[in-house]
Coordinates of C-alpha atoms in Angstrom, one line a residue:
M114 CA -0.1 0.1 -0.1
D115 CA 3.0 2.2 0.5
Y116 CA 3.5 2.2 -3.4
F117 CA 0.2 3.6 -4.0
K118 CA 0.9 6.5 -1.5
E119 CA 4.4 7.0 -3.2
Y120 CA 2.7 7.2 -6.3
G121 CA 0.0 9.8 -5.4
V122 CA -2.8 7.7 -5.0
S123 CA -5.2 9.0 -2.4
S124 CA -7.1 7.3 0.5
N125 CA -10.1 8.5 -1.5
Q126 CA -9.5 6.9 -4.4
L127 CA -8.7 3.8 -2.4
D128 CA -11.9 3.9 -0.5
R129 CA -14.2 4.0 -3.3
L130 CA -13.2 0.5 -4.0
I131 CA -14.1 -0.6 -0.4
V132 CA -17.8 -2.0 -0.5
K133 CA -19.6 -0.7 2.5
E134 CA -22.2 -3.1 3.3
P135 CA -24.0 -2.5 6.8
N136 CA -24.7 -5.6 9.0
T137 CA -22.3 -7.9 6.6
K138 CA -19.8 -10.2 8.5
R139 CA -16.7 -10.4 6.5
T140 CA -13.5 -12.1 7.1
N141 CA -10.7 -10.0 8.9
P142 CA -8.7 -7.7 6.7
L143 CA -5.5 -9.2 5.2
L144 CA -2.5 -7.8 6.9
S145 CA 0.8 -6.8 5.4
T146 CA 3.6 -5.6 7.2
G147 CA 1.3 -4.9 10.2
K148 CA -0.9 -2.7 7.9
I149 CA -4.5 -3.5 7.3
F150 CA -6.1 -3.1 4.0
S151 CA -9.5 -4.2 2.6
R152 CA -10.3 -7.5 1.1
E153 CA -11.6 -5.5 -2.0
I154 CA -8.1 -4.0 -2.6
S155 CA -6.2 -7.0 -2.0
L156 CA -8.4 -9.3 -4.5
R157 CA -8.0 -6.6 -7.3
I158 CA -4.3 -6.5 -6.8
T159 CA -4.2 -10.2 -6.9
A160 CA -6.5 -10.0 -10.1
C161 CA -4.1 -7.5 -12.0
R162 CA -1.1 -9.6 -11.0
E163 CA -2.6 -13.0 -12.2
T164 CA -3.9 -11.6 -15.5
F165 CA -0.4 -10.2 -16.2
E166 CA 1.2 -13.3 -15.2
E167 CA -1.0 -15.6 -17.1
V168 CA -1.6 -13.9 -20.3
G169 CA 0.6 -10.9 -20.2
I170 CA -2.0 -8.3 -20.0
L171 CA -1.2 -5.5 -17.6
F172 CA -4.0 -3.2 -16.3
F173 CA -2.4 -0.1 -15.3
R174 CA -2.8 3.6 -14.6
N175 CA -0.2 6.4 -15.0
H176 CA -0.2 9.6 -13.6
K177 CA -2.3 11.2 -16.4
T178 CA -4.9 8.5 -16.1
L179 CA -4.9 8.6 -12.3
K180 CA -5.7 12.2 -12.3
K181 CA -8.7 11.7 -14.6
L182 CA -10.3 9.0 -12.3
S183 CA -13.9 8.7 -12.4
S184 CA -16.8 6.3 -12.0
T185 CA -16.6 5.5 -15.8
P186 CA -13.7 3.1 -16.4
T187 CA -10.6 4.1 -18.8
F188 CA -9.9 1.8 -21.4
G189 CA -7.1 1.4 -24.0
E190 CA -4.1 3.1 -22.4
D191 CA -1.1 1.7 -24.4
F192 CA 2.3 1.0 -23.0
E193 CA 5.0 1.4 -25.7
D194 CA 8.5 0.7 -24.7
V195 CA 10.5 -1.4 -27.2
N196 CA 12.8 -2.4 -24.2
F197 CA 9.9 -3.8 -22.2
D198 CA 10.5 -7.8 -21.8
R199 CA 7.0 -8.8 -21.3
V200 CA 7.8 -12.6 -21.3
G201 CA 10.9 -12.0 -18.9
W202 CA 8.8 -10.3 -16.5
Q203 CA 5.8 -12.6 -16.6
F204 CA 8.3 -15.3 -15.8
A205 CA 9.7 -13.3 -12.7
V206 CA 6.1 -12.5 -11.5
H207 CA 5.3 -16.2 -11.9
K208 CA 8.5 -17.4 -10.0
D209 CA 7.9 -14.5 -7.1
A210 CA 4.5 -12.5 -7.0
K211 CA 6.4 -9.8 -5.2
Q212 CA 8.1 -9.0 -8.7
F213 CA 4.7 -7.6 -9.8
L214 CA 5.4 -4.6 -7.5
N215 CA 8.9 -4.2 -9.1
L216 CA 7.3 -4.2 -12.4
C217 CA 5.0 -1.5 -11.6
R218 CA 7.7 0.6 -10.1
S219 CA 10.2 0.0 -13.0
L220 CA 7.3 1.3 -15.3
H221 CA 6.2 3.9 -13.1
V222 CA 2.4 2.8 -13.1
V223 CA 0.2 1.4 -10.4
P224 CA -2.3 -1.6 -11.1
D225 CA -5.9 -0.4 -12.3
L226 CA -8.0 -1.2 -9.5
W227 CA -10.8 1.1 -10.4
S228 CA -11.5 -0.6 -13.8
L229 CA -12.2 -4.2 -12.2
Y230 CA -15.6 -5.2 -11.5
E231 CA -16.9 -8.3 -9.2
W232 CA -18.7 -10.8 -10.8
S233 CA -19.5 -14.3 -9.8
L234 CA -20.8 -16.6 -12.6
W235 CA -18.5 -19.6 -13.6
R236 CA -19.6 -22.3 -15.9
S237 CA -17.8 -25.4 -16.5
P238 CA -17.1 -26.7 -20.0
F239 CA -19.5 -29.4 -20.9
T240 CA -16.8 -31.8 -21.1
A241 CA -15.6 -31.6 -17.5
E242 CA -16.4 -34.7 -15.3
K243 CA -17.1 -32.5 -12.4
S244 CA -19.2 -29.4 -12.6
N245 CA -18.1 -26.3 -10.5
D246 CA -20.8 -23.8 -11.8
E247 CA -21.4 -21.2 -9.2
I248 CA -23.4 -18.1 -8.7

């Protein structure tokens, strides 16, 4: 979470990601170096990391798009750097999830937590022996 602060992400911007449901029991917040942050934020970071690790797509915001943060998602930001070793970074992140933060630092970006939305509909392929269909 320190990196988000260093990058200029405000508490208000992060608070927009937290679901505020009255009378809902949730698991305890995750801990990181003694600091507490919400499950919504940690799961979104994980989703961004996994997407990059598995398919090489990096959801990010740079300083310019972070300032334009609104309720409408921003899509289509390109990162063009001929020296960017996508496959090398994917391998590094696969071996050590902490490398995702180093990737973001080296590119001067933050994971785009604001353009992700919760959904819960998984359909197992009809050829699967065991069904894991959930709603």
